[in-house]
Coordinates of C-alpha atoms in Angstrom, one line a residue:
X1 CA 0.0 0.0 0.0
X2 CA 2.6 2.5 0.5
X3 CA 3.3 3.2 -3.2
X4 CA -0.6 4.1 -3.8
X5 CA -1.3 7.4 -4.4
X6 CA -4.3 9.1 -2.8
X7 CA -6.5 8.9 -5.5
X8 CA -9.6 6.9 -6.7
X9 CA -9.6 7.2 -10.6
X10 CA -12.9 5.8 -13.0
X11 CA -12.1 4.5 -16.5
X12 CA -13.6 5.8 -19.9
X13 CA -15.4 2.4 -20.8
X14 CA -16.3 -0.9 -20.2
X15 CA -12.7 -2.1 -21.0
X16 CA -9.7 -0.5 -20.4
X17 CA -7.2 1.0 -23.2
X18 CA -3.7 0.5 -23.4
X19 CA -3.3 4.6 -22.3
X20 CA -5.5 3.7 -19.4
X21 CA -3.8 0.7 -17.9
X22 CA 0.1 2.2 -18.7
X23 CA -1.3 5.2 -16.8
X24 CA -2.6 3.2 -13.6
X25 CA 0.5 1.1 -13.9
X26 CA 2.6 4.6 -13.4
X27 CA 0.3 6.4 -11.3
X28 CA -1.0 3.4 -9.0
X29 CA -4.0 4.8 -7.5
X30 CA -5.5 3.5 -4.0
X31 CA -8.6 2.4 -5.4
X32 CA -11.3 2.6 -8.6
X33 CA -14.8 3.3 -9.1
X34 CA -16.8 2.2 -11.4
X35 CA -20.1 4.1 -13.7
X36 CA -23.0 3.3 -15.3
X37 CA -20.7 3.9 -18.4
X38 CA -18.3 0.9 -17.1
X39 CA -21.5 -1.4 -16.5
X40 CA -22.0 -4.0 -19.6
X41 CA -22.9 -8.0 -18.6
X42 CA -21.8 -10.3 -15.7
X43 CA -18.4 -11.4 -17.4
X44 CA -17.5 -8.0 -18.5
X45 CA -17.7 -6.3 -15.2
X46 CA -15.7 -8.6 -13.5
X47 CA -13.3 -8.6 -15.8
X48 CA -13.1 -4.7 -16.1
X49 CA -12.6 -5.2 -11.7
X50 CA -9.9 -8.0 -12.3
X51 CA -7.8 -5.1 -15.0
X52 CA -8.2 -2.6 -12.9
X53 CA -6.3 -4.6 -9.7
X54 CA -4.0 -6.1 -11.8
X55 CA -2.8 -2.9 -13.3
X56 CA -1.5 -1.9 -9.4
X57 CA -0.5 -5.0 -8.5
X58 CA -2.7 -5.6 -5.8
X59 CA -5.6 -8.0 -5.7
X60 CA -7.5 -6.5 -2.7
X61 CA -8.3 -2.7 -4.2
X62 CA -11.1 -1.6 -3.4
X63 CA -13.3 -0.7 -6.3
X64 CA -16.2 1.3 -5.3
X65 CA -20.1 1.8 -6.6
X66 CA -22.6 4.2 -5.9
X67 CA -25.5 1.5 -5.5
X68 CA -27.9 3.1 -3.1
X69 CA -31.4 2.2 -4.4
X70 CA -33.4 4.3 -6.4
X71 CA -32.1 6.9 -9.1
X72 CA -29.0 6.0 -7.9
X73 CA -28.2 2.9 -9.0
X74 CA -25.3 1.5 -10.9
X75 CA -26.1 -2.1 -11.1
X76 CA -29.7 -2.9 -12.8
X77 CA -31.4 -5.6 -14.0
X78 CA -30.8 -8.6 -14.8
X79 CA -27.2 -7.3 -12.8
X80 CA -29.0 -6.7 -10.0
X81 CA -33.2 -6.0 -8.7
X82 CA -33.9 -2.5 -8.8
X83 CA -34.2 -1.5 -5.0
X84 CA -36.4 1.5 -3.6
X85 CA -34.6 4.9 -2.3
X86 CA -34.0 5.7 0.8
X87 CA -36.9 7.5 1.4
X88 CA -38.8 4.7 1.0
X89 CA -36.8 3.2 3.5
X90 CA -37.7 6.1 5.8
X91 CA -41.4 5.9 5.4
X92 CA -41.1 2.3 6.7
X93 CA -39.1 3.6 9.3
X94 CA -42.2 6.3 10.5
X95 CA -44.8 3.6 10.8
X96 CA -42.8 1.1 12.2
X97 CA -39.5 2.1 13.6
X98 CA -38.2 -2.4 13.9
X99 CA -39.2 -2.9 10.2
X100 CA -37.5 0.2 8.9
X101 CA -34.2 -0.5 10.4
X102 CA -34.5 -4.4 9.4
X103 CA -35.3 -3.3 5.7
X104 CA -32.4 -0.8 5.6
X105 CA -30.1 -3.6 6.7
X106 CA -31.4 -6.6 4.6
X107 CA -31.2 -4.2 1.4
X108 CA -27.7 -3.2 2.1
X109 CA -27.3 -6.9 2.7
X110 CA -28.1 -8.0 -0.4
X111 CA -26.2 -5.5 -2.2
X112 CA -23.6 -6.8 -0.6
X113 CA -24.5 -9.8 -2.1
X114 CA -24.9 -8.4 -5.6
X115 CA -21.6 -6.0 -5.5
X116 CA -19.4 -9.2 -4.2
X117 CA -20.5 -11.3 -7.5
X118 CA -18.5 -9.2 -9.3
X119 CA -15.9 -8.1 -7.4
X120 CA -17.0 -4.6 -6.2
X121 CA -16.4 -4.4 -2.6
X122 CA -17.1 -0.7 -1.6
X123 CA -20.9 0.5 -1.8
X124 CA -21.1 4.8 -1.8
X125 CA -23.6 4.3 1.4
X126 CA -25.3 5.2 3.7
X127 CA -26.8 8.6 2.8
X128 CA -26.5 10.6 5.9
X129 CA -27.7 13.8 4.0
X130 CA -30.9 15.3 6.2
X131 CA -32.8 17.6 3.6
X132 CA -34.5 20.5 4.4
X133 CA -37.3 22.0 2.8
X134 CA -36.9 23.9 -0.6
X135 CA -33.2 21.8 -0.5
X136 CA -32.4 20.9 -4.0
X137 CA -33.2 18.0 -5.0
X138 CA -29.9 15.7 -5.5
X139 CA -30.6 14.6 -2.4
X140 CA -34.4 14.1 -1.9
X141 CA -35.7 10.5 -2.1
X142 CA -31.7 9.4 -1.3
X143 CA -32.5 10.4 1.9
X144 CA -33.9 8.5 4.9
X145 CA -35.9 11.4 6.7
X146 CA -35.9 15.3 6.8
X147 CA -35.2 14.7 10.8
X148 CA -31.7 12.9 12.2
X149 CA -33.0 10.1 13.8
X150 CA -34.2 7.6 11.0
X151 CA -31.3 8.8 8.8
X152 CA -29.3 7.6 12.4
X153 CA -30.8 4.8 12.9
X154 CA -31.4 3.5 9.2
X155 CA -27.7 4.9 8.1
X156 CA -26.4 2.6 11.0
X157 CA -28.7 -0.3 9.6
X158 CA -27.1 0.3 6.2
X159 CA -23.6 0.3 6.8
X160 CA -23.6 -2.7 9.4
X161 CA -25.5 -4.8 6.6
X162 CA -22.9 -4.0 4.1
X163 CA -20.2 -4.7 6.6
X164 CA -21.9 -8.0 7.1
X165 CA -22.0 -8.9 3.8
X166 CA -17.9 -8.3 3.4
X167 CA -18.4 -4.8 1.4
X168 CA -17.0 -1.8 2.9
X169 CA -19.4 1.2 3.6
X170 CA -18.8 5.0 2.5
X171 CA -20.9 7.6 4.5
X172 CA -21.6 10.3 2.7
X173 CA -21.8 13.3 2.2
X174 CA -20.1 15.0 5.2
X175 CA -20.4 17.2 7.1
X176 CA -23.9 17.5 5.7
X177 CA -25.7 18.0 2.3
X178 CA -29.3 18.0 2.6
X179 CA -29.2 22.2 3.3
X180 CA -28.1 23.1 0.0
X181 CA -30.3 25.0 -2.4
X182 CA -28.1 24.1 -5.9
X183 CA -26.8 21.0 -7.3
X184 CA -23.4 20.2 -7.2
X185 CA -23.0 18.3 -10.3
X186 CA -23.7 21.9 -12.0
X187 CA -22.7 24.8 -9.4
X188 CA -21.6 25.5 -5.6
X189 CA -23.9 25.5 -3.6
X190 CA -23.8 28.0 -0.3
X191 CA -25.4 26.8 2.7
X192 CA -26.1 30.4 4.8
X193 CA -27.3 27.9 8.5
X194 CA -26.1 29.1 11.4
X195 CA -23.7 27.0 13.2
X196 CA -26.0 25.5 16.1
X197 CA -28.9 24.7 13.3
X198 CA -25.7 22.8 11.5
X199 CA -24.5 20.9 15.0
X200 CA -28.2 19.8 15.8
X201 CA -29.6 19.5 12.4
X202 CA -27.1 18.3 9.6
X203 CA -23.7 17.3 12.0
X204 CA -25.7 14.8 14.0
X205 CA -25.9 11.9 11.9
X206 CA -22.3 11.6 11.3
X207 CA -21.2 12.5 14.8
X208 CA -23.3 9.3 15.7
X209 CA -21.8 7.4 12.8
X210 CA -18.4 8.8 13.3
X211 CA -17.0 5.0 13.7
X212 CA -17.6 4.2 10.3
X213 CA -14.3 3.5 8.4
X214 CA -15.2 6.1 5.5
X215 CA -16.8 9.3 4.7
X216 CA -17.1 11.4 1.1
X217 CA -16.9 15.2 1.9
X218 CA -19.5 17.9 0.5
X219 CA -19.0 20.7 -1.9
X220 CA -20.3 22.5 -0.1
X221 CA -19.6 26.2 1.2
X222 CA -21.2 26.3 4.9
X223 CA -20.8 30.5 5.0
X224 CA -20.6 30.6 9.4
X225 CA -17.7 28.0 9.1
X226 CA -15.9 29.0 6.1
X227 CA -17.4 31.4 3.1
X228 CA -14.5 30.8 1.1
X229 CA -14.2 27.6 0.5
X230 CA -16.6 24.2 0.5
X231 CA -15.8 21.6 3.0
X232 CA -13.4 19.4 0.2
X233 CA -11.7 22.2 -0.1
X234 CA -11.7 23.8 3.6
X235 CA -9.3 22.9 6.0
X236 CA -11.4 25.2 8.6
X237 CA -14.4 22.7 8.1
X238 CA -11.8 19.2 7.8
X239 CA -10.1 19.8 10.6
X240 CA -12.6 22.0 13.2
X241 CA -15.8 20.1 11.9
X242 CA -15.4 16.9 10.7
X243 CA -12.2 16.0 12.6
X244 CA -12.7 17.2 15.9
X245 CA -16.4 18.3 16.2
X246 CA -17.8 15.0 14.5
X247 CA -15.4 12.8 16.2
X248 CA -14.2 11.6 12.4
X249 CA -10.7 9.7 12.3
X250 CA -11.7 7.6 9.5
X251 CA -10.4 7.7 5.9
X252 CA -11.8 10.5 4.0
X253 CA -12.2 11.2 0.8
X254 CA -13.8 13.7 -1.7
X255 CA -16.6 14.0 -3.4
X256 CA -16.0 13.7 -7.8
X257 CA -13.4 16.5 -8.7
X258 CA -15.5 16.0 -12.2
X259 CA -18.2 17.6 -10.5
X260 CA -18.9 21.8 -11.6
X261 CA -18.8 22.5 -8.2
X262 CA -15.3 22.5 -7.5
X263 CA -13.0 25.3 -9.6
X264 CA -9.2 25.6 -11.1
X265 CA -8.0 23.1 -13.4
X266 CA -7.5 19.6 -12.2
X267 CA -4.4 19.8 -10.8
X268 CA -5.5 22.7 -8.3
X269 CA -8.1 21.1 -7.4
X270 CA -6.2 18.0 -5.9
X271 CA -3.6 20.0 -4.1
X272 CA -6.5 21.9 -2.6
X273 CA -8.2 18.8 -1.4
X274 CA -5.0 17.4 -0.4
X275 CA -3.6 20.6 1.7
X276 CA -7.3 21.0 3.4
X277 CA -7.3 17.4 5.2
X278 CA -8.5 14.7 2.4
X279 CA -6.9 11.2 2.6
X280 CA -8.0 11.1 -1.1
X281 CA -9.0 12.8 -4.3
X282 CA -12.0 11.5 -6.0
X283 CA -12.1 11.5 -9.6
X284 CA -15.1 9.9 -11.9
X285 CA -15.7 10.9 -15.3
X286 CA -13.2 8.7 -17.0
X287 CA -11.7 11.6 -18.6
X288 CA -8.2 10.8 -19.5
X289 CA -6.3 14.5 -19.3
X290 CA -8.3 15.3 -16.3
X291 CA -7.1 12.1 -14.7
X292 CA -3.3 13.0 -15.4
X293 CA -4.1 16.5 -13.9
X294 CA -4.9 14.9 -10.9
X295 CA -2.2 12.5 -10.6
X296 CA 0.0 15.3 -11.1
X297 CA -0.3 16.9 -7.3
X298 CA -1.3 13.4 -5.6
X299 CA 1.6 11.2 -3.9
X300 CA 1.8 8.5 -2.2
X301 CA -0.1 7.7 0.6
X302 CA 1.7 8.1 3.8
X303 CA 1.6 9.0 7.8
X304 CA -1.9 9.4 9.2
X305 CA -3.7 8.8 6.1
X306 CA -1.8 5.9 5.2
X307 CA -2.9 4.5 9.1
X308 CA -6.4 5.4 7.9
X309 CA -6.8 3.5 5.0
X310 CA -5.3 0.6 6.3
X311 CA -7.5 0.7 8.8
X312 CA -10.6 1.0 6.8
X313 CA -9.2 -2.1 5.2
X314 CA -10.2 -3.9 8.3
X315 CA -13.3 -3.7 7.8
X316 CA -13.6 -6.0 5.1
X317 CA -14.2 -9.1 7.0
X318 CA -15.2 -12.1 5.5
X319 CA -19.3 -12.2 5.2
X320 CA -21.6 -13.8 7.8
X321 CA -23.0 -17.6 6.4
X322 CA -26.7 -15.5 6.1
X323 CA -28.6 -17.4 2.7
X324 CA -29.2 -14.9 -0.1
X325 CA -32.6 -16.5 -1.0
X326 CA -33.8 -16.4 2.8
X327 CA -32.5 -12.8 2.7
X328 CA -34.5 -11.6 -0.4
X329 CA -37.5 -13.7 0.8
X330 CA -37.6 -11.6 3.8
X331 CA -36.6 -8.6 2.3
X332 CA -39.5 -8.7 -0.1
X333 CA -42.1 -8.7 2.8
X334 CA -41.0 -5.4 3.2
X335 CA -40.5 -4.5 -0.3
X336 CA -40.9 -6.3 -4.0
X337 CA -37.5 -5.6 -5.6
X338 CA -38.3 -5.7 -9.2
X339 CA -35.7 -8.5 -10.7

């Protein structure tokens, strides 16, 4: 592990080209994430995981997934059932508190089930965002509640399924995203809270969760914190907020530097990220010259991060002895994934 670099790099495609794997071979990034765009049949995908670890030499990379349910969801049919959002976890949750918390962790359960098939072993989840009215909408539905306690109690639900299942869990998106009024696939969004609204409201899930092994920051600009710059970026809200008010000593890593939210060239933006507090620089889109920016300003990982992500390592224990068809049987009481 100690010549990774502290980066998690997509690929263009559902293969990878010669550029691509001479370029991980150089670069060696920590880990990989796969897209939509990466997602083709059974054989391919595992294949596509299989390149990707053998281009750094190590055979326990973590490739990661968003695969939370609902709009976001990389794996589909016949892949994988489609399974509801979060939301429709939470509305469980509100009429029956025992069920909602069972159905959070049986679906992250059988993801588990579904990522390990083809060698994925990091799921984007749980969701820890808690929206507030007029909030944009790239949360919405992804989230459990519009109140901390089911996105507590089914966020805890979720990651200890996944854990169980041998996949490592990513909390996200810290130190809160459900405030913000823009989306930031497309702009920054500035979140104008005061700072006890933010330590009751948005903080609280992630100060309860704050022995999780991973968390994805937000780009986010929280104005009574720092107006300057979002919490990627912020070494006000890393260090203050995330690190010592949340309790957070796990391995942390950005949000997608592909996103419009963030700005400066590529390059910038990693050494930004880097010098605020992030273990790692997130980086999606596939995009080769964007890719190379990054690597450009990352290095290898060392000291406390390095103790982090070995660390989160841990985590990935071998899976309980739980029967997938039991699981889904039960499951489906609760909800009909659609196969």
């Amino acid at each position: 592990m100690t010549e990774s670099k502290s980066m998690i790099l997509g690929c263009a495609g559902k293969t990878l080209t010669r550029e691509e794997i001479r370029f991980y071979r150089n670069e060696c990034p920590w880990a990989f994430i796969l897209f939509a765009r990466n997602i083709g049949e059974a054989e391919q995908i595992r294949d596509l995981v299989a390149e990707m670890r053998d281009c750094i030499g190590r055979p326990d990379a973590l490739v990661f997934i968003d695969q939370e349910g609902g709009r976001v969801q990389r794996l589909r049919p016949p892949l994988a059932p489609n399974y509801p959002a979060g939301g429709a976890l939470g509305a469980l949750w509100r009429d029956d508190h025992d069920a909602g918390a069972r159905a959070a962790w049986l679906m992250a359960r059988l993801h588990a089930f579904d990522l390990l098939r083809y060698g994925i072993s990091a799921d984007c989840l749980p969701v820890l965002d808690v929206p507030t009215e007029g909030a944009s909408d790239v949360i919405g539905a992804r989230a459990y509640g519009k109140d901390p306690r089911p996105v507590i109690e089914l966020g805890r639900a979720a990651a200890e399924g996944l854990m169980s299942g041998g996949v490592l869990p990513v909390m996200k998106h810290v130190p809160g995203h459900g405030r913000a009024f823009a989306d930031t696939h497309f702009e920054l969004p500035v979140v104008d809270a005061s700072l006890s609204d933010l330590q009751r409201h948005d903080f609280a899930p992630f100060r309860e969760l704050n022995h999780l092994p991973m968390a994805m920051t937000a780009h986010v600009v929280y104005s009574a914190i720092d107006p300057k710059n979002p919490a990627t970026t912020s070494g006000k809200v890393i260090d203050e907020i995330i690190r010592r008010e949340i309790g957070f000593d796990g391995l942390l890593m950005s949000d997608d530097t592909s996103m419009k939210a963030l700005s400066g060239d590529f390059a910038t933006k990693a050494a930004s990220i880097l010098a605020a507090g992030c273990d790692l620089v997130l980086h999606c889109n596939g995009v080769f010259e964007e890719m190379a920016g990054i690597a450009s300003r990352t290095k290898g990982l060392e000291g406390k991060s390095l103790e982090r992500a070995k660390r989160a390592m841990t985590y990935i224990k071998k899976s309980d002895t739980v029967e997938e068809t039991e699981i889904r049987a039960e499951f489906a009481t609760y909800f009909d994934a659609v196969a």
